[in-house]
GROMACS .gro file of N, CA, C and O in nm:
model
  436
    1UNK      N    1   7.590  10.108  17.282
    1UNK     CA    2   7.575  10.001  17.379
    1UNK      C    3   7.707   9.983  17.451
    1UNK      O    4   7.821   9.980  17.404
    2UNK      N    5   7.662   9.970  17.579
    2UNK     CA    6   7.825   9.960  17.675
    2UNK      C    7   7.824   9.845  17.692
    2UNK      O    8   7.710   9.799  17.687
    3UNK      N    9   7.942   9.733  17.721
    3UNK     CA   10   7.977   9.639  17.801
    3UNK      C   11   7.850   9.574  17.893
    3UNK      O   12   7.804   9.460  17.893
    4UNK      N   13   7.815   9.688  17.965
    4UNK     CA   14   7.715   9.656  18.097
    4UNK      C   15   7.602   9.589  17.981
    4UNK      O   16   7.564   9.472  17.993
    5UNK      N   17   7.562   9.662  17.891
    5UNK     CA   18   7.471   9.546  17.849
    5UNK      C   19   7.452   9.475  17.736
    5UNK      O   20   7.359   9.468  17.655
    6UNK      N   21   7.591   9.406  17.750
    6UNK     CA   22   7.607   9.256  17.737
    6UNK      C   23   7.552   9.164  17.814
    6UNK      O   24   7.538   9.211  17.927
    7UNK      N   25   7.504   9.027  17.805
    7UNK     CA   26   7.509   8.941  17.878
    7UNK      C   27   7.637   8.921  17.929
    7UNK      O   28   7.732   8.961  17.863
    8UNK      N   29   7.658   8.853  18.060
    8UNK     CA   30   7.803   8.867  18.141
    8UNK      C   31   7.871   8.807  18.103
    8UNK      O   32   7.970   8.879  18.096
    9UNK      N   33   7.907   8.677  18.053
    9UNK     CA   34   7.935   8.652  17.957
    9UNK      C   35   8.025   8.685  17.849
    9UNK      O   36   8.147   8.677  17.857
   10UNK      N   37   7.960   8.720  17.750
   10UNK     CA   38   7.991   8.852  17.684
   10UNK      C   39   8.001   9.013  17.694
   10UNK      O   40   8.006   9.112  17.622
   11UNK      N   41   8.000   8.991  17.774
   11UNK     CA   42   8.054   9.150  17.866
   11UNK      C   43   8.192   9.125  17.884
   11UNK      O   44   8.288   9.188  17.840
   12UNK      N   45   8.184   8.982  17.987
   12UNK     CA   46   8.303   8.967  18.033
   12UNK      C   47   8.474   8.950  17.917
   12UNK      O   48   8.596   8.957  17.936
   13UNK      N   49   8.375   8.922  17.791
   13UNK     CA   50   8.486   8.869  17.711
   13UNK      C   51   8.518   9.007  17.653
   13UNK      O   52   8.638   9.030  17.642
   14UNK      N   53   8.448   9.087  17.621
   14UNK     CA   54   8.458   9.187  17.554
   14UNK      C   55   8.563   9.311  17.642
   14UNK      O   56   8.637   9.387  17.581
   15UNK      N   57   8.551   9.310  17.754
   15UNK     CA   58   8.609   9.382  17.843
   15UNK      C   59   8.796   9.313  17.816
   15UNK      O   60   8.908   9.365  17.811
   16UNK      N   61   8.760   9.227  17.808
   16UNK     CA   62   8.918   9.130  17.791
   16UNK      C   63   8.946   9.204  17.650
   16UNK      O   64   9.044   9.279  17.644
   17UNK      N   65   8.875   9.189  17.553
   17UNK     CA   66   8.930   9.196  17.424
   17UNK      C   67   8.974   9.345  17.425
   17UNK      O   68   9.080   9.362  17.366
   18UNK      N   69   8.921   9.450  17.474
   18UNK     CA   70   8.881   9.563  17.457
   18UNK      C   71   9.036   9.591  17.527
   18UNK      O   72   9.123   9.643  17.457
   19UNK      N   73   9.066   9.552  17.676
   19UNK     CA   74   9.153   9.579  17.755
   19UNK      C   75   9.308   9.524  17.658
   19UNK      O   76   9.398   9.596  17.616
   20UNK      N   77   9.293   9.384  17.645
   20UNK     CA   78   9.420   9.290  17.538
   20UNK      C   79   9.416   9.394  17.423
   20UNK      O   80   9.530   9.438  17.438
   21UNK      N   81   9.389   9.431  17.368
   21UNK     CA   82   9.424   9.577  17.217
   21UNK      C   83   9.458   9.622  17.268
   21UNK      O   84   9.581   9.627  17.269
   22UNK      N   85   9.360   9.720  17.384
   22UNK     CA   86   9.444   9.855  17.384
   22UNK      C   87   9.571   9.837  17.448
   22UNK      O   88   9.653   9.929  17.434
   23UNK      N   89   9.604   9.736  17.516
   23UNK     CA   90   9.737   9.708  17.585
   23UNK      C   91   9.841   9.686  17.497
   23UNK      O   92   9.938   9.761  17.491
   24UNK      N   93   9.824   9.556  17.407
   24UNK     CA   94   9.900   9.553  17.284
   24UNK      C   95   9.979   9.693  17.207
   24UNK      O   96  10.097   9.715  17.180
   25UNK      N   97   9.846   9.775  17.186
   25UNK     CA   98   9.854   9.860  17.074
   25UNK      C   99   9.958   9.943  17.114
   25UNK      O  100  10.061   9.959  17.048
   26UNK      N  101   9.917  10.025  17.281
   26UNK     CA  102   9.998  10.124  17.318
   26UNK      C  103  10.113  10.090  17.336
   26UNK      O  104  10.199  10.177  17.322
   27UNK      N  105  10.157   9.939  17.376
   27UNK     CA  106  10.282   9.873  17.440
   27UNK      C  107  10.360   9.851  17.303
   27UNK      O  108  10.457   9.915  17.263
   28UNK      N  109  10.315   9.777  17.260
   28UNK     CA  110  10.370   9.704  17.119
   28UNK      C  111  10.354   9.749  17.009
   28UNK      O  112  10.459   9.779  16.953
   29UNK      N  113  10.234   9.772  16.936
   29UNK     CA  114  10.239   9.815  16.809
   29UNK      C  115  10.229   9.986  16.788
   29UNK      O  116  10.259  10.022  16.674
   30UNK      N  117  10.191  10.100  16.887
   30UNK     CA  118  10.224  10.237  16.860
   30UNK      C  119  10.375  10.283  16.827
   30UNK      O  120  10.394  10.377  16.749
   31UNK      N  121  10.493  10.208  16.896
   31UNK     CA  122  10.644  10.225  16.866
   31UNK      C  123  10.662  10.188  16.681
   31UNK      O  124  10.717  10.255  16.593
   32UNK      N  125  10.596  10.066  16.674
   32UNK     CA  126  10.640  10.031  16.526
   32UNK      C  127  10.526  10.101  16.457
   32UNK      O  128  10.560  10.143  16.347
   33UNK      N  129  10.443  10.117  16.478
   33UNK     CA  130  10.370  10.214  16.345
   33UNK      C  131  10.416  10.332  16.297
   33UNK      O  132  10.416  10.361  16.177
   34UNK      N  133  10.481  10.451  16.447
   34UNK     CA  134  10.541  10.535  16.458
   34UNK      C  135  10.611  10.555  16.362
   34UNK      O  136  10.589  10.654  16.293
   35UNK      N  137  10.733  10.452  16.326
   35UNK     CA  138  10.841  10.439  16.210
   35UNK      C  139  10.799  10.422  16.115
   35UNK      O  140  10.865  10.449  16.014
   36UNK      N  141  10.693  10.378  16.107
   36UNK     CA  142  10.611  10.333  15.927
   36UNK      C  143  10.657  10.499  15.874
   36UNK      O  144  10.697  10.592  15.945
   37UNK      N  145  10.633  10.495  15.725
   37UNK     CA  146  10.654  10.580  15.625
   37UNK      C  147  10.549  10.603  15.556
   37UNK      O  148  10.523  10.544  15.451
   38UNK      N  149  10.452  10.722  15.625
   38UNK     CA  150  10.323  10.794  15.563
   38UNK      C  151  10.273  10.750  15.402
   38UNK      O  152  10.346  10.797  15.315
   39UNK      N  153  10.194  10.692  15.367
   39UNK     CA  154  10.156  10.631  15.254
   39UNK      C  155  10.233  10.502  15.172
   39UNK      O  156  10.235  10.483  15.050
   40UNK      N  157  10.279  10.439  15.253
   40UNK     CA  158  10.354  10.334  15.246
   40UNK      C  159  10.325  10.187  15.348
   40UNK      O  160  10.314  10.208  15.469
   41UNK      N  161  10.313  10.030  15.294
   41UNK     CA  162  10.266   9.965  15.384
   41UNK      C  163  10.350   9.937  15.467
   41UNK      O  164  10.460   9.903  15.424
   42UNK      N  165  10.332   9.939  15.589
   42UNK     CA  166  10.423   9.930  15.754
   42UNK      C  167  10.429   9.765  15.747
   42UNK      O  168  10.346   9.713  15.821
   43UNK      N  169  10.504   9.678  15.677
   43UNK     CA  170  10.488   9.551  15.690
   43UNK      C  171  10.552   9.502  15.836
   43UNK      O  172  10.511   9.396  15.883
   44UNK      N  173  10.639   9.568  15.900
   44UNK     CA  174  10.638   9.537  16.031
   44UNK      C  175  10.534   9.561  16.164
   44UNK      O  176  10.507   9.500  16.268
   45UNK      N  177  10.501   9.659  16.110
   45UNK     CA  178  10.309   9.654  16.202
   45UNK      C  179  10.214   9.544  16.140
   45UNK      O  180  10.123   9.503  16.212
   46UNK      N  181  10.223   9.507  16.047
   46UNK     CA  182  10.129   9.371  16.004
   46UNK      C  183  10.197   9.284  16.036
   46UNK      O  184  10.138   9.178  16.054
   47UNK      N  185  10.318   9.285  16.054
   47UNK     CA  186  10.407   9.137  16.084
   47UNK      C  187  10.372   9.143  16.241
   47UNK      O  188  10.331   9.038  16.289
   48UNK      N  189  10.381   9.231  16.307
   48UNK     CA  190  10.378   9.221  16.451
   48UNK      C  191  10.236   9.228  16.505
   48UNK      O  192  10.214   9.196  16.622
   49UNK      N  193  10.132   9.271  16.417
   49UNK     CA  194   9.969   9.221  16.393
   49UNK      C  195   9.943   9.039  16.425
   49UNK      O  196   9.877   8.974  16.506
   50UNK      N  197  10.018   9.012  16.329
   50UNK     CA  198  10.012   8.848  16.294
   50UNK      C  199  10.075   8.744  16.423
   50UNK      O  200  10.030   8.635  16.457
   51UNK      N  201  10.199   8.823  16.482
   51UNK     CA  202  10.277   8.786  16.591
   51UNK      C  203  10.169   8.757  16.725
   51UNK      O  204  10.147   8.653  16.787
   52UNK      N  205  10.104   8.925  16.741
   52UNK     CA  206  10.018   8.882  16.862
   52UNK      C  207   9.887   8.844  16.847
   52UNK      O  208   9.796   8.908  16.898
   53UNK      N  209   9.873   8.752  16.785
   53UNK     CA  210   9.737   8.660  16.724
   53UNK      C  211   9.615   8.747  16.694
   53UNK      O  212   9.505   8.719  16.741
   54UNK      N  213   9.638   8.869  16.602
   54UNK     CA  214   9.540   8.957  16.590
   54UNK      C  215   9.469   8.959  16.471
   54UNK      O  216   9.352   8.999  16.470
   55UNK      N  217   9.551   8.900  16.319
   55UNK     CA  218   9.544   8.919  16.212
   55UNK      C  219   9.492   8.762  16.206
   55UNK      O  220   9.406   8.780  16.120
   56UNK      N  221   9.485   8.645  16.232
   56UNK     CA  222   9.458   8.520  16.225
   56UNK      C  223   9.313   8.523  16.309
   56UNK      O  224   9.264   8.415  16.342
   57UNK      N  225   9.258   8.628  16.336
   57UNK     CA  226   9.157   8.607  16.370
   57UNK      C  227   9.046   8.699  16.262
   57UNK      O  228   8.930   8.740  16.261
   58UNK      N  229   9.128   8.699  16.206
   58UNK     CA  230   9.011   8.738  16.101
   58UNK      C  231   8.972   8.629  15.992
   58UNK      O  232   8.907   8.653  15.890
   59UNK      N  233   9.035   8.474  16.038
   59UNK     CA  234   9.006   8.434  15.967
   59UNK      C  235   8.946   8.272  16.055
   59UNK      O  236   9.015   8.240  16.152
   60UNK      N  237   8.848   8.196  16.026
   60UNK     CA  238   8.873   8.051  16.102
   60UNK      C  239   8.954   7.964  16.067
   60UNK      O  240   9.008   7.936  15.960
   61UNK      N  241   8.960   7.913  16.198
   61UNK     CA  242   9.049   7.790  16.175
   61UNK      C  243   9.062   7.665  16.107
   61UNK      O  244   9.124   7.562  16.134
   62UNK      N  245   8.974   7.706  15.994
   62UNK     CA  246   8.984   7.583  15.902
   62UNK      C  247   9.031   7.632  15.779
   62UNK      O  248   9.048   7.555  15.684
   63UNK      N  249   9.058   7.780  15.769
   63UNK     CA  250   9.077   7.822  15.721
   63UNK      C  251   9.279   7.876  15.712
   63UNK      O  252   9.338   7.933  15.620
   64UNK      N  253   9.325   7.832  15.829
   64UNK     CA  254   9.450   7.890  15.885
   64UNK      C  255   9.405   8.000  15.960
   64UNK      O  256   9.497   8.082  15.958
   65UNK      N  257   9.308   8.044  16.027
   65UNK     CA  258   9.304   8.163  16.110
   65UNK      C  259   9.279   8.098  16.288
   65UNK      O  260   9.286   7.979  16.316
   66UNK      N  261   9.252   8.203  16.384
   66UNK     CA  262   9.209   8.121  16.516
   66UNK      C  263   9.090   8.095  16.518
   66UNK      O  264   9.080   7.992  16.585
   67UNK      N  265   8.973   8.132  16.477
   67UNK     CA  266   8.863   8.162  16.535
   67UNK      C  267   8.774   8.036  16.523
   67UNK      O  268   8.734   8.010  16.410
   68UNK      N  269   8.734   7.943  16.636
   68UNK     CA  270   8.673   7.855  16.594
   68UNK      C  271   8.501   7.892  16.508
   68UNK      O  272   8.424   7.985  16.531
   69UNK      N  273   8.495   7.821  16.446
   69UNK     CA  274   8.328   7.854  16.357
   69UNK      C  275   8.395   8.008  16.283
   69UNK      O  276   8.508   8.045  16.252
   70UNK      N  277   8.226   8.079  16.277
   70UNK     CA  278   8.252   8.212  16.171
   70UNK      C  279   8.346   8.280  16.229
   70UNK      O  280   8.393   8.268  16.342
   71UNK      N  281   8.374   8.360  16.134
   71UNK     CA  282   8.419   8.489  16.211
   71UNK      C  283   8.317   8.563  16.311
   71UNK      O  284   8.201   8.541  16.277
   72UNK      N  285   8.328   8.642  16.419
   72UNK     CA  286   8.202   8.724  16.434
   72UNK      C  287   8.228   8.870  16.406
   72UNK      O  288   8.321   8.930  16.461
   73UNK      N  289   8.153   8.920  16.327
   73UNK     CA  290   8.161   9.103  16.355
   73UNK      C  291   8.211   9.166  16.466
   73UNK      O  292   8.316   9.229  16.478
   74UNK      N  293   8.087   9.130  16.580
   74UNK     CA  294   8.100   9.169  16.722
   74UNK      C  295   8.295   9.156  16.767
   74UNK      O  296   8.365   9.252  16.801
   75UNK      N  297   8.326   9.055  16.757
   75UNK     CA  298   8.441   9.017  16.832
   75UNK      C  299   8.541   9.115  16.661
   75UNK      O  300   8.637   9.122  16.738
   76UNK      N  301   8.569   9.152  16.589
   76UNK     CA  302   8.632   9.261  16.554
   76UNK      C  303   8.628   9.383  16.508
   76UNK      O  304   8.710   9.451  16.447
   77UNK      N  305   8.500   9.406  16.554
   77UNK     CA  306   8.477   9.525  16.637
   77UNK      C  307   8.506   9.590  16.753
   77UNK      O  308   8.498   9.710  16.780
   78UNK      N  309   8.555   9.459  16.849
   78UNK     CA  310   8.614   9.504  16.956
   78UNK      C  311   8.752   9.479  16.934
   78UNK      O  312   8.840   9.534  17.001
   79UNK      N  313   8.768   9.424  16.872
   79UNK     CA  314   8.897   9.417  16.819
   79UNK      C  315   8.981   9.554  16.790
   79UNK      O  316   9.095   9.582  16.829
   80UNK      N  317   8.893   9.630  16.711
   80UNK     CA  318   8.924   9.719  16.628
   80UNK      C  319   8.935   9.829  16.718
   80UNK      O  320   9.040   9.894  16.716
   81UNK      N  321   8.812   9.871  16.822
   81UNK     CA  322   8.779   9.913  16.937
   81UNK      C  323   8.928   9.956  17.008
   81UNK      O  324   8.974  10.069  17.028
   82UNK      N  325   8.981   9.832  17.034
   82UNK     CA  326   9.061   9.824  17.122
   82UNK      C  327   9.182   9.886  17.068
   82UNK      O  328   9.236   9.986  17.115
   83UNK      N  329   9.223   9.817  16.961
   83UNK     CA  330   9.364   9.877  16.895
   83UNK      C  331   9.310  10.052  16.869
   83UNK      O  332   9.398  10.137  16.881
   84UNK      N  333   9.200  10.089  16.843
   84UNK     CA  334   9.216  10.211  16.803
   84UNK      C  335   9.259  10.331  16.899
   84UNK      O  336   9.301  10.444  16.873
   85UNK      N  337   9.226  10.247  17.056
   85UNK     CA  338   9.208  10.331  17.134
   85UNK      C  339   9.371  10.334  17.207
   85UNK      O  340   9.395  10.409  17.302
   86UNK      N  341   9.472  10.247  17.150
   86UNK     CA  342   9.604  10.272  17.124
   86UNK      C  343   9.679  10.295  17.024
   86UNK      O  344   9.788  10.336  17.062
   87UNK      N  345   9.673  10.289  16.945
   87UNK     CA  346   9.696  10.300  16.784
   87UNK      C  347   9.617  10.310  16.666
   87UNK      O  348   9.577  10.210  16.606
   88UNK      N  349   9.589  10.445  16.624
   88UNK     CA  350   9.511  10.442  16.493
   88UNK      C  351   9.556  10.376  16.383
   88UNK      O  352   9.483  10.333  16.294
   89UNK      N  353   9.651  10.369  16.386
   89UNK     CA  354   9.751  10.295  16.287
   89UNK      C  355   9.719  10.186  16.257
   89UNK      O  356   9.679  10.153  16.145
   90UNK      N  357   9.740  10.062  16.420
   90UNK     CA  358   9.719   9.964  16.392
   90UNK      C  359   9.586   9.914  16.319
   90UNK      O  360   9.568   9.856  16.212
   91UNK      N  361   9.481   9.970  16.437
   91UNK     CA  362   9.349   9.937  16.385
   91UNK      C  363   9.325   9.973  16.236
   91UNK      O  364   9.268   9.878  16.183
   92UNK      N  365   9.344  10.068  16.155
   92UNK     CA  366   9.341  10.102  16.023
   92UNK      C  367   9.391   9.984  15.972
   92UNK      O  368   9.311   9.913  15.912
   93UNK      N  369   9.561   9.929  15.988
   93UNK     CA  370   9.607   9.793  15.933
   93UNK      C  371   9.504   9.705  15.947
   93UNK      O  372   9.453   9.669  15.841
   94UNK      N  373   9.456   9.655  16.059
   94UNK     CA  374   9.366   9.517  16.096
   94UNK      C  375   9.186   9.579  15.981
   94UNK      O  376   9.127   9.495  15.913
   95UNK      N  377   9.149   9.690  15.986
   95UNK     CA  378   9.042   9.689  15.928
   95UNK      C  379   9.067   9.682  15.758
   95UNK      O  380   8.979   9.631  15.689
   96UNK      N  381   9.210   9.743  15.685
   96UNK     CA  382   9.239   9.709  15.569
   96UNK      C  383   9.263   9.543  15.542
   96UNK      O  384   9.247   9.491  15.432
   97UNK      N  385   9.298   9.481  15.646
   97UNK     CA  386   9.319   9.328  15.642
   97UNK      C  387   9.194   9.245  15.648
   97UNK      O  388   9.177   9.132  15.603
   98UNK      N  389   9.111   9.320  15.710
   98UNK     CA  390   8.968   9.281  15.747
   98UNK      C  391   8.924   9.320  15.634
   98UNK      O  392   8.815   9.263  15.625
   99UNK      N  393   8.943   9.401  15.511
   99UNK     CA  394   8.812   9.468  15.417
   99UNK      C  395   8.873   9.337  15.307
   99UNK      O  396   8.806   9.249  15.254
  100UNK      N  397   8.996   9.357  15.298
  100UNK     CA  398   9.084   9.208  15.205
  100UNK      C  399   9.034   9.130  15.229
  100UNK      O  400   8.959   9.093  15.139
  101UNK      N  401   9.029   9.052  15.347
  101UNK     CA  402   9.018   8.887  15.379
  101UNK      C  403   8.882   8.837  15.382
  101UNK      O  404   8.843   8.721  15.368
  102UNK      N  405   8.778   9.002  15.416
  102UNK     CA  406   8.620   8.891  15.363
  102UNK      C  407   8.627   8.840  15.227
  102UNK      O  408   8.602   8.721  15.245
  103UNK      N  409   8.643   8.854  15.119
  103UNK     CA  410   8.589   8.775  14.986
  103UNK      C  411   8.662   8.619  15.033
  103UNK      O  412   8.601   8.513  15.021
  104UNK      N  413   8.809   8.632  15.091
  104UNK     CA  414   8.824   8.503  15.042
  104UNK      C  415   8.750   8.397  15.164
  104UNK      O  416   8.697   8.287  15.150
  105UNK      N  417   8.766   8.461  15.256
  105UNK     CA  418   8.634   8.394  15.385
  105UNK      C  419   8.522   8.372  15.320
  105UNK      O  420   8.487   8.255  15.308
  106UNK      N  421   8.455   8.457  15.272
  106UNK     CA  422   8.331   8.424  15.203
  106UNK      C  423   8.315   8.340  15.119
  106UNK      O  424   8.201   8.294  15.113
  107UNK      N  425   8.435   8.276  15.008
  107UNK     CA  426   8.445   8.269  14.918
  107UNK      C  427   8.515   8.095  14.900
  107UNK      O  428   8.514   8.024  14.800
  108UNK      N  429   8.572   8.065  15.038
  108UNK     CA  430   8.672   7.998  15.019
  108UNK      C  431   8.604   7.875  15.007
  108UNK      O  432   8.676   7.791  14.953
  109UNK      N  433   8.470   7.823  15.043
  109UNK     CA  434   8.432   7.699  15.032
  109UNK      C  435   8.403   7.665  14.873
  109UNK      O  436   8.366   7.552  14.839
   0.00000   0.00000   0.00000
């Protein structure tokens, strides 16, 4: 499914999210993953994850994360989308942060 059929709406947001990663990723986080050390955690690519409000959205905001209400799939999927298509790196970080942080989302009430 492309963008186009989304409702516009959600087309429109998704095109943002999709465009905001991959911009991030290639600009900002491909330099620092680069330096990470092959089988080792890049805590400055998760620190700089957290910096550009990427990692707080995996969680709601009642929780300490941004996202008002649930999380949605959809929205880090494009998430993921986006960083991958500048950084495999990053997106790998955000989906290992994402496979962590469901139990305690799930879990936390």
């Amino acid at each position: 499914m492309g963008t186009e059929d989304l409702p516009v709406q959600m087309a429109s947001q998704a095109r943002e999210i999709l465009h905001d990663m991959r911009t991030i990723a290639a600009e900002k986080l491909a330099p620092i993953a680069a330096e990470g050390t092959p089988g080792h955690v890049n805590r400055p690519l998760l620190r700089a994850l957290s910096e550009h409000g990427i990692l707080p959205r995996l969680f709601p905001r009642e929780l300490g994360g941004s996202e008002e209400g649930e999380v949605s799939a959809a929205i880090l999927c494009l998430l993921r989308e986006g960083l991958a298509q500048g950084s495999t790196e990053a997106e790998t970080a955000l989906a290992l942060q994402g496979l962590g942080s469901y139990p305690i989302v799930r879990d936390a009430n």
